[in-house]
CSV table of C-alpha atoms in Angstrom, one decimal:
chain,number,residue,atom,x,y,z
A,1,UNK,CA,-115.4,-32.1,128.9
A,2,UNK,CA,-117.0,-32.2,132.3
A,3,UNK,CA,-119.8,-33.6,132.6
A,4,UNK,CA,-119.4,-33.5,128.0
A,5,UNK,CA,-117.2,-36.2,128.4
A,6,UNK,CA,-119.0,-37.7,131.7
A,7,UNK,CA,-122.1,-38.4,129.6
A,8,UNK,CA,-120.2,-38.0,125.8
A,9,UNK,CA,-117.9,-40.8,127.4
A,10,UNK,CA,-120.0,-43.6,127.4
A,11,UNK,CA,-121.7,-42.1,123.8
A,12,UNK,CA,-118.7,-40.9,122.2
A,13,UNK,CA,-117.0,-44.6,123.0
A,14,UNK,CA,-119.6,-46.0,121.5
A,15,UNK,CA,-119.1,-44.3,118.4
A,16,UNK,CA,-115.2,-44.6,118.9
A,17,UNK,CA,-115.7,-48.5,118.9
A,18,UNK,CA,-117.9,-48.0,115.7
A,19,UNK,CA,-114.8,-46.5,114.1
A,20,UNK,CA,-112.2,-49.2,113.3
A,21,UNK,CA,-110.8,-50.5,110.2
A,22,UNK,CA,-110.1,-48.4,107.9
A,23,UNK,CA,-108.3,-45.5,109.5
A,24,UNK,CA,-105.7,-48.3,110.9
A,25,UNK,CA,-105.2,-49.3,107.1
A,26,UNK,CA,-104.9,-45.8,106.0
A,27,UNK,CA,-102.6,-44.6,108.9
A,28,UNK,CA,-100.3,-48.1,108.8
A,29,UNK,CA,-97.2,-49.2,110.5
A,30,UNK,CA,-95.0,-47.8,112.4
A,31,UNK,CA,-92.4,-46.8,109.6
A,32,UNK,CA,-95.3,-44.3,108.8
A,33,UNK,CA,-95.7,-42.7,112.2
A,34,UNK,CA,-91.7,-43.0,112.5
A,35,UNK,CA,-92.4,-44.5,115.8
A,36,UNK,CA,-91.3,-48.3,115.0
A,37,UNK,CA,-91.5,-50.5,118.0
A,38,UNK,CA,-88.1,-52.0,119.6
A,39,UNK,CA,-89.1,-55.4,121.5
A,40,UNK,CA,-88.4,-54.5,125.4
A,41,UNK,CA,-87.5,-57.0,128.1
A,42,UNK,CA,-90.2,-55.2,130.3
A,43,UNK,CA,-93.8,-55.4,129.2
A,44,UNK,CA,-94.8,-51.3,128.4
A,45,UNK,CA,-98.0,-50.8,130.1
A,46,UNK,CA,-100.0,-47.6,131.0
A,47,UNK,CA,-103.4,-47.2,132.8
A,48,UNK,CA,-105.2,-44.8,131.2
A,49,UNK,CA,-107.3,-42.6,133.3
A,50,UNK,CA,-110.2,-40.6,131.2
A,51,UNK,CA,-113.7,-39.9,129.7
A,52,UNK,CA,-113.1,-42.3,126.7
A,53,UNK,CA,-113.2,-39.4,124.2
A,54,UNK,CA,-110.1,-40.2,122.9
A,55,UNK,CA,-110.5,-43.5,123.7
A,56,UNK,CA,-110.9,-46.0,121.0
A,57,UNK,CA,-109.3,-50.1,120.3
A,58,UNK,CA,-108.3,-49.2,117.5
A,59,UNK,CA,-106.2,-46.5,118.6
A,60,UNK,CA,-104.5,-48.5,121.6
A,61,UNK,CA,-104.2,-51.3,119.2
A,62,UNK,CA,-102.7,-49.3,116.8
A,63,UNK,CA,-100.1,-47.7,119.6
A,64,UNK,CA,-99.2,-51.1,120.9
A,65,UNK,CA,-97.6,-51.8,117.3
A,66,UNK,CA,-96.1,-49.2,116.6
A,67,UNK,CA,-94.6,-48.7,120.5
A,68,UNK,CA,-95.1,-51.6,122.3
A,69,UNK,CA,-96.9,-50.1,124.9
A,70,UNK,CA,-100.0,-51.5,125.9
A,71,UNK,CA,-102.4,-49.0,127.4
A,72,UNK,CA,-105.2,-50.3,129.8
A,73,UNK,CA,-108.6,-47.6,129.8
A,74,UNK,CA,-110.1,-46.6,132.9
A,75,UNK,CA,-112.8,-45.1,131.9
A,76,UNK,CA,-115.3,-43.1,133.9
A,77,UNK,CA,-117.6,-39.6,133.6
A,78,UNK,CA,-115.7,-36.1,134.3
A,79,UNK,CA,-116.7,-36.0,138.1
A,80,UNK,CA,-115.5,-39.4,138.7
A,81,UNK,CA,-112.4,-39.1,136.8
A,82,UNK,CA,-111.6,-36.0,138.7
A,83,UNK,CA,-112.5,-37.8,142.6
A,84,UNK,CA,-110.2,-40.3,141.4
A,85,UNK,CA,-107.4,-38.0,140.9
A,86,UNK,CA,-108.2,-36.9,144.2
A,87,UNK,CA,-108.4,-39.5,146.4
A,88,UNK,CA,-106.7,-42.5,143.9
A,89,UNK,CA,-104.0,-40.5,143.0
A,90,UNK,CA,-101.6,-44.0,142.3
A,91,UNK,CA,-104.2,-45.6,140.6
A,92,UNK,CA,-103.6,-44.5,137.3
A,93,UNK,CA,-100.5,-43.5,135.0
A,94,UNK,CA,-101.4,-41.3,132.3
A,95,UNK,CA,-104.6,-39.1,132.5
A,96,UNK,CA,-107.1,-37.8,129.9
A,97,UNK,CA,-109.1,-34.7,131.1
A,98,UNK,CA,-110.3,-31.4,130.1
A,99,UNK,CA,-108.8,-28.2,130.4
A,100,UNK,CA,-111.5,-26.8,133.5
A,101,UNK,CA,-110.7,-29.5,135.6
A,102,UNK,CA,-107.2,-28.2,136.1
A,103,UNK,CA,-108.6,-25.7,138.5
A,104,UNK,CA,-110.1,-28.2,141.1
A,105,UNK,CA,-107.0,-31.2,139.9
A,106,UNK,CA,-103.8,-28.4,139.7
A,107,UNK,CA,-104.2,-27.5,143.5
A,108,UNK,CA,-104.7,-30.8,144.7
A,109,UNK,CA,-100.7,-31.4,143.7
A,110,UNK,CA,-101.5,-35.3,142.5
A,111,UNK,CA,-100.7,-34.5,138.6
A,112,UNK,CA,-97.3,-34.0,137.4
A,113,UNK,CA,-97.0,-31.2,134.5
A,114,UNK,CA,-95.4,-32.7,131.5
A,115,UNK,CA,-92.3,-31.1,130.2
A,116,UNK,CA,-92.8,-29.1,126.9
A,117,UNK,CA,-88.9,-30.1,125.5
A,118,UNK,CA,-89.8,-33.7,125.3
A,119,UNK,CA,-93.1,-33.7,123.5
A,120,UNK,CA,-91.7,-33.7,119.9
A,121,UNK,CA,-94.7,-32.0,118.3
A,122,UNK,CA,-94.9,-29.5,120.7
A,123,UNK,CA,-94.5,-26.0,118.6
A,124,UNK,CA,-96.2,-27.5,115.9
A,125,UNK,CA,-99.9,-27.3,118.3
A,126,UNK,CA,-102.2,-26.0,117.0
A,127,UNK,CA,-102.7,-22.0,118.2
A,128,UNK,CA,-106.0,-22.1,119.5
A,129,UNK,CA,-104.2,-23.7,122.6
A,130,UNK,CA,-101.3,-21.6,123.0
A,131,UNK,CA,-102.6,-18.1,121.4
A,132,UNK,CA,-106.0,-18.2,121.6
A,133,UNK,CA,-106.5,-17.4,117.8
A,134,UNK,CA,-106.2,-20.0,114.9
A,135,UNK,CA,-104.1,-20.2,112.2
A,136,UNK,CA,-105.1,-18.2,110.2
A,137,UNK,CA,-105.2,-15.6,112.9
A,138,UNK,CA,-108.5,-15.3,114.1
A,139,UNK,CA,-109.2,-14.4,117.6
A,140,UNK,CA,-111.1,-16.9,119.5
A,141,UNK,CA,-113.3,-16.4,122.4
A,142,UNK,CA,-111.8,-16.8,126.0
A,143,UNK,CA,-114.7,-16.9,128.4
A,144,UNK,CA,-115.0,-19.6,130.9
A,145,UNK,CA,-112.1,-21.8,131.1
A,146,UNK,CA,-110.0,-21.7,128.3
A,147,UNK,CA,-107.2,-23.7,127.6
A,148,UNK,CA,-104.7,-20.8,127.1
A,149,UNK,CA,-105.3,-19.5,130.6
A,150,UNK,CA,-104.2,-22.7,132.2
A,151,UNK,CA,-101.3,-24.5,129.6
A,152,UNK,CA,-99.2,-23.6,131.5
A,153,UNK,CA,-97.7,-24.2,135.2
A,154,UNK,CA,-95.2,-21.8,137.4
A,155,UNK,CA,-92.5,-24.3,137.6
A,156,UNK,CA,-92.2,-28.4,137.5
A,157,UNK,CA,-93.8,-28.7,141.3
A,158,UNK,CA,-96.0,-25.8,141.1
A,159,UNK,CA,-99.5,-25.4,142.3
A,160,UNK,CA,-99.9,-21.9,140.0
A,161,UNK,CA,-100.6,-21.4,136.9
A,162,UNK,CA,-98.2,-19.3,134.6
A,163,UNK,CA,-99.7,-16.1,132.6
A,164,UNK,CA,-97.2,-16.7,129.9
A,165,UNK,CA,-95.2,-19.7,128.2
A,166,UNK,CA,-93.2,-22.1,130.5
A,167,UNK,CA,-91.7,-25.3,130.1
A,168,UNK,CA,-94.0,-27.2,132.5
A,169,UNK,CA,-97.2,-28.0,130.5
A,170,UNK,CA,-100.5,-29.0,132.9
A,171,UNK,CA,-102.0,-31.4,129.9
A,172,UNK,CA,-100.8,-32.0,126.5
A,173,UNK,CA,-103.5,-30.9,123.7
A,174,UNK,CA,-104.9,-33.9,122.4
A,175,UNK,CA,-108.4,-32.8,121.5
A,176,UNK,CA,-111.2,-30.3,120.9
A,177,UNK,CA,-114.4,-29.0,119.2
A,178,UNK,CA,-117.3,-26.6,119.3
A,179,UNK,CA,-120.7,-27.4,120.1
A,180,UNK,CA,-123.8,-25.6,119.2
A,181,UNK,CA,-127.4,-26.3,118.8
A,182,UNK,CA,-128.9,-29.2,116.5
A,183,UNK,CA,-132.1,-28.8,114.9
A,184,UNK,CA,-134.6,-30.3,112.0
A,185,UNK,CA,-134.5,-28.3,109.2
A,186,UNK,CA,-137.5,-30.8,108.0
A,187,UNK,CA,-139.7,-29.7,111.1
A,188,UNK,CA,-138.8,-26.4,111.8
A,189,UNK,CA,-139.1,-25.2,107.7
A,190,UNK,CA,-136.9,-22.0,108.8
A,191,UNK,CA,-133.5,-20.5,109.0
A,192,UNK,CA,-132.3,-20.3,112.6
A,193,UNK,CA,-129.6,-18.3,113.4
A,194,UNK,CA,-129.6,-17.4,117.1
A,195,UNK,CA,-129.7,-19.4,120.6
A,196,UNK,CA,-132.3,-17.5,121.1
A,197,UNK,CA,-134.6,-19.5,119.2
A,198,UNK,CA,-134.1,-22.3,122.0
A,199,UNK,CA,-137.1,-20.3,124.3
A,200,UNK,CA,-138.3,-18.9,121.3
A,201,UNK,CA,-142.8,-20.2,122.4
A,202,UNK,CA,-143.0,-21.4,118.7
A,203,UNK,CA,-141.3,-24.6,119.5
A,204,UNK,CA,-143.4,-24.8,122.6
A,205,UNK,CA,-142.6,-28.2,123.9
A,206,UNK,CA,-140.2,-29.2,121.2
A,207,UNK,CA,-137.1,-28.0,122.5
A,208,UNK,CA,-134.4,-29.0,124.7
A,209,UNK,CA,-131.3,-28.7,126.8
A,210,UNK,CA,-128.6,-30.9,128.1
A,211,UNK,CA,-129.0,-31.3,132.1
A,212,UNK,CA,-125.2,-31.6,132.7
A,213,UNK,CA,-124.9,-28.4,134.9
A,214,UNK,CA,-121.4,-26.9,134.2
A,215,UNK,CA,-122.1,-27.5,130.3
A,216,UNK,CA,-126.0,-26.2,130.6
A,217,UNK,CA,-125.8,-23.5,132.3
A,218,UNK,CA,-123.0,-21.9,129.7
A,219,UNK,CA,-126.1,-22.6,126.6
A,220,UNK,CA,-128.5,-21.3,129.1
A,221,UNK,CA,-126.7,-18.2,129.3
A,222,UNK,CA,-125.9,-18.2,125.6
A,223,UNK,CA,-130.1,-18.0,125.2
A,224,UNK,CA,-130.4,-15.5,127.8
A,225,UNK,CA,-127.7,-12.8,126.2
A,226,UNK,CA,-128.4,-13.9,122.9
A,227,UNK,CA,-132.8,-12.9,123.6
A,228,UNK,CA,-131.0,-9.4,124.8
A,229,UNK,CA,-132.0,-10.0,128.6
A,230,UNK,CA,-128.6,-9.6,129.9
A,231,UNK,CA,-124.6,-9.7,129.0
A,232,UNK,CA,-122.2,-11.5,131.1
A,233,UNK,CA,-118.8,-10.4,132.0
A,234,UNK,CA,-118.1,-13.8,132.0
A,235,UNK,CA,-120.7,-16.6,131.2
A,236,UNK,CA,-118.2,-18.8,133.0
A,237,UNK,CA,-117.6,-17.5,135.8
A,238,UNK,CA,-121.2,-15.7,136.9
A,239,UNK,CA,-121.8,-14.8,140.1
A,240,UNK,CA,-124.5,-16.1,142.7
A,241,UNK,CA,-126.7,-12.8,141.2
A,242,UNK,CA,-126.2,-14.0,137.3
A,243,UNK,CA,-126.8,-17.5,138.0
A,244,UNK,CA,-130.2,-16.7,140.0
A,245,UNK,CA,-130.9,-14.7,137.0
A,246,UNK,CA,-130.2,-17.0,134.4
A,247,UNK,CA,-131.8,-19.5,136.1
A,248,UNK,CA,-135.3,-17.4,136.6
A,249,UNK,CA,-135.4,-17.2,132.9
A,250,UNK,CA,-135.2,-21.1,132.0
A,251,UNK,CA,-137.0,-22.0,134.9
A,252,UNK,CA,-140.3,-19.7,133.8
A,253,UNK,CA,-139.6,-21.4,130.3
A,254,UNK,CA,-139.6,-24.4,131.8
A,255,UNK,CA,-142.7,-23.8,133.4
A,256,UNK,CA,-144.5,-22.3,130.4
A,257,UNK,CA,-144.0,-25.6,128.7
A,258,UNK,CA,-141.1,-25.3,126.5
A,259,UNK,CA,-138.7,-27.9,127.2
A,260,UNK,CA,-140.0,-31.1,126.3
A,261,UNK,CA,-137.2,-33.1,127.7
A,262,UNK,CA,-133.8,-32.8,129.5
A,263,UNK,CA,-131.1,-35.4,128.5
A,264,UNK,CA,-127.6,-36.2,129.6
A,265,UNK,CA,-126.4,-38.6,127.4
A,266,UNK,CA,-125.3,-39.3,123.6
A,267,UNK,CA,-128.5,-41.4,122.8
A,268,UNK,CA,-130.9,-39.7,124.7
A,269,UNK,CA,-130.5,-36.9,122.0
A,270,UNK,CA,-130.2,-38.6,119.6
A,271,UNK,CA,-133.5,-40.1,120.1
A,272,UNK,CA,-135.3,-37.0,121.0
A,273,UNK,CA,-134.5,-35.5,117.6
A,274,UNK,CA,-134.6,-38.5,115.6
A,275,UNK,CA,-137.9,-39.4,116.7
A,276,UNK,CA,-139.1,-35.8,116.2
A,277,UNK,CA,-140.0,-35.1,119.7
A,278,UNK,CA,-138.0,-32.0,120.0
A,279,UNK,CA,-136.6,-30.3,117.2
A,280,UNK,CA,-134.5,-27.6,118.7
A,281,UNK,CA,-131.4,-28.8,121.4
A,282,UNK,CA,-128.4,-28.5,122.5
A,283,UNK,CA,-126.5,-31.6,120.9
A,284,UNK,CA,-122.9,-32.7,120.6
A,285,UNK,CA,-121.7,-33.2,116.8
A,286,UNK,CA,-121.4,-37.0,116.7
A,287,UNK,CA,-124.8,-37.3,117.7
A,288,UNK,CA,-125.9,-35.1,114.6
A,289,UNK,CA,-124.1,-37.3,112.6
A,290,UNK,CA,-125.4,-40.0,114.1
A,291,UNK,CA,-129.4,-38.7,113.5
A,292,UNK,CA,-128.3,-37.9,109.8
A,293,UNK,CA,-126.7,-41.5,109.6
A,294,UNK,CA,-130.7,-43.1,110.3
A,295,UNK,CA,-131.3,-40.7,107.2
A,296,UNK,CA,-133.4,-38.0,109.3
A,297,UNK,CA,-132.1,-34.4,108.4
A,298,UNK,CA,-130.5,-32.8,111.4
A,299,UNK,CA,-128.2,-29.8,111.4
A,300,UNK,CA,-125.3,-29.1,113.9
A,301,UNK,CA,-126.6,-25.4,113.5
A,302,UNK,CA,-124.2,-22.3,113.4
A,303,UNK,CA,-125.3,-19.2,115.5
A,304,UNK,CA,-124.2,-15.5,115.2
A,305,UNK,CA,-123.5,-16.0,118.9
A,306,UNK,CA,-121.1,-18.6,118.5
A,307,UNK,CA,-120.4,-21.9,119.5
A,308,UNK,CA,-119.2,-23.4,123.0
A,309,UNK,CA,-115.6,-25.3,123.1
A,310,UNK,CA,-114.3,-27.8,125.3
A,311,UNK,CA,-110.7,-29.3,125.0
A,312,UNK,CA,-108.9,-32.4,126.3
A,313,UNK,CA,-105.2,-33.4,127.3
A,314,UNK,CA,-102.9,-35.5,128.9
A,315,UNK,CA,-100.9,-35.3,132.2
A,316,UNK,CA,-99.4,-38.3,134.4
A,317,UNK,CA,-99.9,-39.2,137.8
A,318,UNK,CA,-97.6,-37.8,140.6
A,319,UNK,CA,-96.7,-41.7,141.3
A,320,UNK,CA,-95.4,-42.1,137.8
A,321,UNK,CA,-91.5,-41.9,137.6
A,322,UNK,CA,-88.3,-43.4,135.8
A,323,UNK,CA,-89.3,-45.8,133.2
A,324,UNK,CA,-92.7,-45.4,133.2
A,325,UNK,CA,-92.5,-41.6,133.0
A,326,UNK,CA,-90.4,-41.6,129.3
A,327,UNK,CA,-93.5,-44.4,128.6
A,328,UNK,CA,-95.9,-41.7,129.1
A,329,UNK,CA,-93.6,-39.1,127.3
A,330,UNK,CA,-93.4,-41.9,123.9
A,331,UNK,CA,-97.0,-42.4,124.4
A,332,UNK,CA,-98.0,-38.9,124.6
A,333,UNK,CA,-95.6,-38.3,121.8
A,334,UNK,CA,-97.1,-41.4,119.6
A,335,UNK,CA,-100.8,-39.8,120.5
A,336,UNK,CA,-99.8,-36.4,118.5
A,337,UNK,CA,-97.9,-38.4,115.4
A,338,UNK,CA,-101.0,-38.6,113.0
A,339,UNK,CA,-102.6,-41.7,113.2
A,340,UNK,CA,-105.0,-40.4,116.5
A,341,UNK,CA,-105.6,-37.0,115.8
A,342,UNK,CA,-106.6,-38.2,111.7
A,343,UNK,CA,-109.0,-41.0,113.7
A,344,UNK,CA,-110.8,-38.2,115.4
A,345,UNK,CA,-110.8,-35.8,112.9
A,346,UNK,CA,-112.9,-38.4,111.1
A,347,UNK,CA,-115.0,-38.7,114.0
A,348,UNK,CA,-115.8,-34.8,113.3
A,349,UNK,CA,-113.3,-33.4,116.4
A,350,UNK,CA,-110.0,-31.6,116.0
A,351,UNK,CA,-106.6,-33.0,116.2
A,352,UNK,CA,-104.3,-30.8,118.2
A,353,UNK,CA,-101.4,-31.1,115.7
A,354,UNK,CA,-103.1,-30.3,112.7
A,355,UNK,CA,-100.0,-31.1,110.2
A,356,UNK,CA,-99.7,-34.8,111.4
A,357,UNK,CA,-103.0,-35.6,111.2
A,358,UNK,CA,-103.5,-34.2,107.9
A,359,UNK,CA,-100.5,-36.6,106.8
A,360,UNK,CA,-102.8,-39.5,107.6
A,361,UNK,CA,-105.9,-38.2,106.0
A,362,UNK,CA,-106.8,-37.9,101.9
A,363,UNK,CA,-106.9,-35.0,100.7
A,364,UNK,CA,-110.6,-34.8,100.2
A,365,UNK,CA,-111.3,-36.0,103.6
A,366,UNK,CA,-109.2,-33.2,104.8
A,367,UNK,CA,-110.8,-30.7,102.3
A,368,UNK,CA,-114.4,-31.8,104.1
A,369,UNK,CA,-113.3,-32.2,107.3
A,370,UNK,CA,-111.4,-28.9,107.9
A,371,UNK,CA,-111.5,-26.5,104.7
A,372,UNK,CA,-115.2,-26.8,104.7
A,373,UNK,CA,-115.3,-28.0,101.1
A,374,UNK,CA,-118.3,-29.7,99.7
A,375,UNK,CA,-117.7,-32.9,99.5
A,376,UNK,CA,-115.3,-35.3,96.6
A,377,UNK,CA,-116.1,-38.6,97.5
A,378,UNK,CA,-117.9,-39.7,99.9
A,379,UNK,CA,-117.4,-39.1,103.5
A,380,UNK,CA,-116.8,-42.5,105.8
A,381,UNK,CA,-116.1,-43.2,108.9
A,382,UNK,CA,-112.9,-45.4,110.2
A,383,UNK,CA,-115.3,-48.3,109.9
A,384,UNK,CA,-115.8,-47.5,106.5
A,385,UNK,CA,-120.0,-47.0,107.9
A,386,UNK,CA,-121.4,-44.1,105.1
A,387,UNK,CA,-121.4,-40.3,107.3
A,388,UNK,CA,-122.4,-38.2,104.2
A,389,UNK,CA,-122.6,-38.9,100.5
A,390,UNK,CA,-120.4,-36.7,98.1
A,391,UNK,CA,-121.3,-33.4,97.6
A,392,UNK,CA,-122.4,-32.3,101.2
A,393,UNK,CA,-120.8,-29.4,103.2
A,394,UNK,CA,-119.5,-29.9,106.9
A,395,UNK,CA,-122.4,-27.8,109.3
A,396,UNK,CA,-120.3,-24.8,110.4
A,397,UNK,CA,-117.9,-25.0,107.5
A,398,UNK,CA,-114.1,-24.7,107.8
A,399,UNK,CA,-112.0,-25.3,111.0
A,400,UNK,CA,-111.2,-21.8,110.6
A,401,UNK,CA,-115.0,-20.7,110.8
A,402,UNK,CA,-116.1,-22.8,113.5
A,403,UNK,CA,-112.7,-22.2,116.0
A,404,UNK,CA,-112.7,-18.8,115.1
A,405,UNK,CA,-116.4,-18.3,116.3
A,406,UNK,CA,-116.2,-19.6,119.6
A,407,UNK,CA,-117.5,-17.5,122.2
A,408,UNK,CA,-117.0,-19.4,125.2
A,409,UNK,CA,-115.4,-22.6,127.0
A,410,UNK,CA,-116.7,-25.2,129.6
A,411,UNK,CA,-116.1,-23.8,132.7
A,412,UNK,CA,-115.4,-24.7,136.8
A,413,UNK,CA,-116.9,-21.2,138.0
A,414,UNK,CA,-115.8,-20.0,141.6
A,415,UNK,CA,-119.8,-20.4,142.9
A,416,UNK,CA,-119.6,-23.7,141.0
A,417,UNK,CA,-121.3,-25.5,144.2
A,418,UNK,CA,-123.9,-22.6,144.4
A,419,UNK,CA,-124.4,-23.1,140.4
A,420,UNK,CA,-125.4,-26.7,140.7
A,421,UNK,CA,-127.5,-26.5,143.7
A,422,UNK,CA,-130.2,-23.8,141.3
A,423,UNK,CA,-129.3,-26.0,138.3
A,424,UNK,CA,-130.8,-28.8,140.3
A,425,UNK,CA,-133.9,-26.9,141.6
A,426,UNK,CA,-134.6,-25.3,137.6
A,427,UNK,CA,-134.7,-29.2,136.5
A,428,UNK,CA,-137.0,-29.9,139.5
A,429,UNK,CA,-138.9,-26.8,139.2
């Protein structure tokens, strides 16, 4: 997630370190994840490159028992995580990165694809990766960079990626969701339906957007063809003459007084909505929860437009061979068994392999989480901390409503310099 993760990162940790016990009770031992740990006479350690999304103790502790292997975070924001790839190519083993940084990491040749044979979950991903459509066959937006156009690499070495199914896999599906506009319900005393609403001069100072550029600018132009002023061929990969007109729109908003703040981090909107200062922004869904959690209504709002995606995976270092290589592979392969992918389906993402983490959910928290049913029990968190009380419906609904209505994905465009360079200049206008 770009910059998401850069700035969700340090957030979304936070709320990953807030999310313990229970879901390592729940998941259990390594006879249920049919991964049980063999002492080694080598210790199994991995450093873990990434954003910290799917970060979390509880999972490395979790992995450690049931593997052995011991995984050491690195953690850093997108744009960090991706110069280290770069220029510190050997300084990491496994890597945790979203799907549009393939196109500035793939060329650089310091990532090795992993091989599709070995990952024993593999055909059992989820299809919004490897179709572009869910499972229950609904197509999905492909705008910007979506994961499908870039699963898959030419051959092992390759520098190209495949238009259709290959062995060699540029990151493993770990991880995904789709964002959209939070707003108060109690403030606004309206339905909202449209990111149009975002420049709409009745919330005149109460609104907001995130100033993450590559994330940003794909809500901006949600707002602009959603208030009819123009319709991209691709809101993720505009040219120099879309992004000069996208940004003429929000910078004369900006100017008018509409935007009362610009964040760029998990708590930063939080507090903006909590405290009431804005009341219509983009957010990210854990800090909705998080607003609702301090008892303040807040709504991760659906759109007739859609919603934006991001999506995460993992790939190894070029340096990384023999031994620590099938590590990676029984890591990678641990990651997709069910007790990760039910952790951060709790946490209100999606698990790439939908069937194992179900295994390691209860049936009502799968019936909230991803059928969009109201509510048995009450909803927790792995900590056991309350999210919702029994009864309430998941914003969006179903997995199959919310996947199936994504427009577009976070994006590297090709005039990405030119496209932060008048980001900057809108935030400074």
């Amino acid at each position: 997630m770009t910059e998401t993760t850069r700035k969700t990162g340090v957030s979304r940790r936070t709320l990953l370190k807030g999310t313990a016990g229970l879901a390592g009770l729940a998941a259990g031992s390594g006879a249920i994840t049919g991964f049980p740990y063999v002492k080694s006479a080598d210790a199994k350690v991995l450093r873990y490159l990434g954003t910290a999304v799917n970060e979390g103790d509880d999972i490395s502790k979790q992995c450690l028992k049931d593997t052995g292997i011991k995984i050491e975070y690195i953690t850093a924001t997108t744009d960090d995580v991706t110069k280290r790839v770069m220029t510190q190519p050997n300084s990491f083993d496994v890597l945790d990165t979203e799907y549009f940084s393939l196109k500035k990491l793939v060329p650089s040749g310091n990532i090795l694809a992993l091989d599709a044979k070995k990952i024993k979950e593999f055909d059992n991903i989820t299809p919004v990766f490897t179709k572009g459509e869910t499972p229950g066959g609904k197509k999905i937006g492909g705008q910007g960079t979506a994961p499908w156009k870039v699963l898959y690499l030419e051959g092992k070495d390759s520098k190209k990626f495949a238009t259709s199914a290959t062995e060699f896999v540029t990151l493993i599906p770990t991880v995904y969701n789709a964002d959209t506009l939070g707003i108060r319900p109690d403030l606004i005393k309206r339905p909202i339906s449209t990111w149009a609403e975002l420049l709409n001069p009745e919330f005149k100072g109460k609104a907001s957007i995130l100033n993450i550029p590559s994330i940003g600018i794909m809500d901006a132009a949600m707002v602009v063809e959603a208030s009819g002023k123009y319709k991209y061929a691709d809101k993720g990969n505009m040219t120099k003459e879309e992004i000069d007109l996208t940004m003429k729109v929000m910078t004369e908003a900006k100017k008018a007084g509409q935007f009362r703040a610009f964040w760029k981090d998990f708590n930063e909107s939080v507090n903006l909505m909590a405290s009431g200062e804005t009341v219509i922004q983009s957010m990210w869904s854990p800090a909705v929860t998080k607003v609702r959690s301090m008892g303040i209504p807040c709504t991760f709002q659906p759109l007739k437009e859609g919603y934006r995606s991001w999506a995460s995976g993992f790939c190894v270092s070029k340096g990384v061979s023999g031994q620590k290589l099938e590590w990676a592979y029984e890591f990678v392969n641990w990651f997709l068994s069910g007790f990760a992918g039910a952790y951060l389906n709790r946490q209100g993402y999606y698990s790439a392999v939908l069937s194992t983490a179900k295994a390691h959910m209860e049936p009502y928290e799968w019936a909230y989480w991803m059928e969009g049913k109201p509510a048995e029990k009450d909803i927790k968190a792995p900590d056991g901390s309350l999210l919702e009380k029994a009864g309430a419906v998941r914003d969006g609904g179903s997995y199959e409503d919310r996947m199936g209505g994504v427009a577009c994905w976070n994006a590297v465009m090709d005039e990405n310099d030119y496209m932060v360079r008048k980001w900057n200049e809108f935030i400074a206008a």
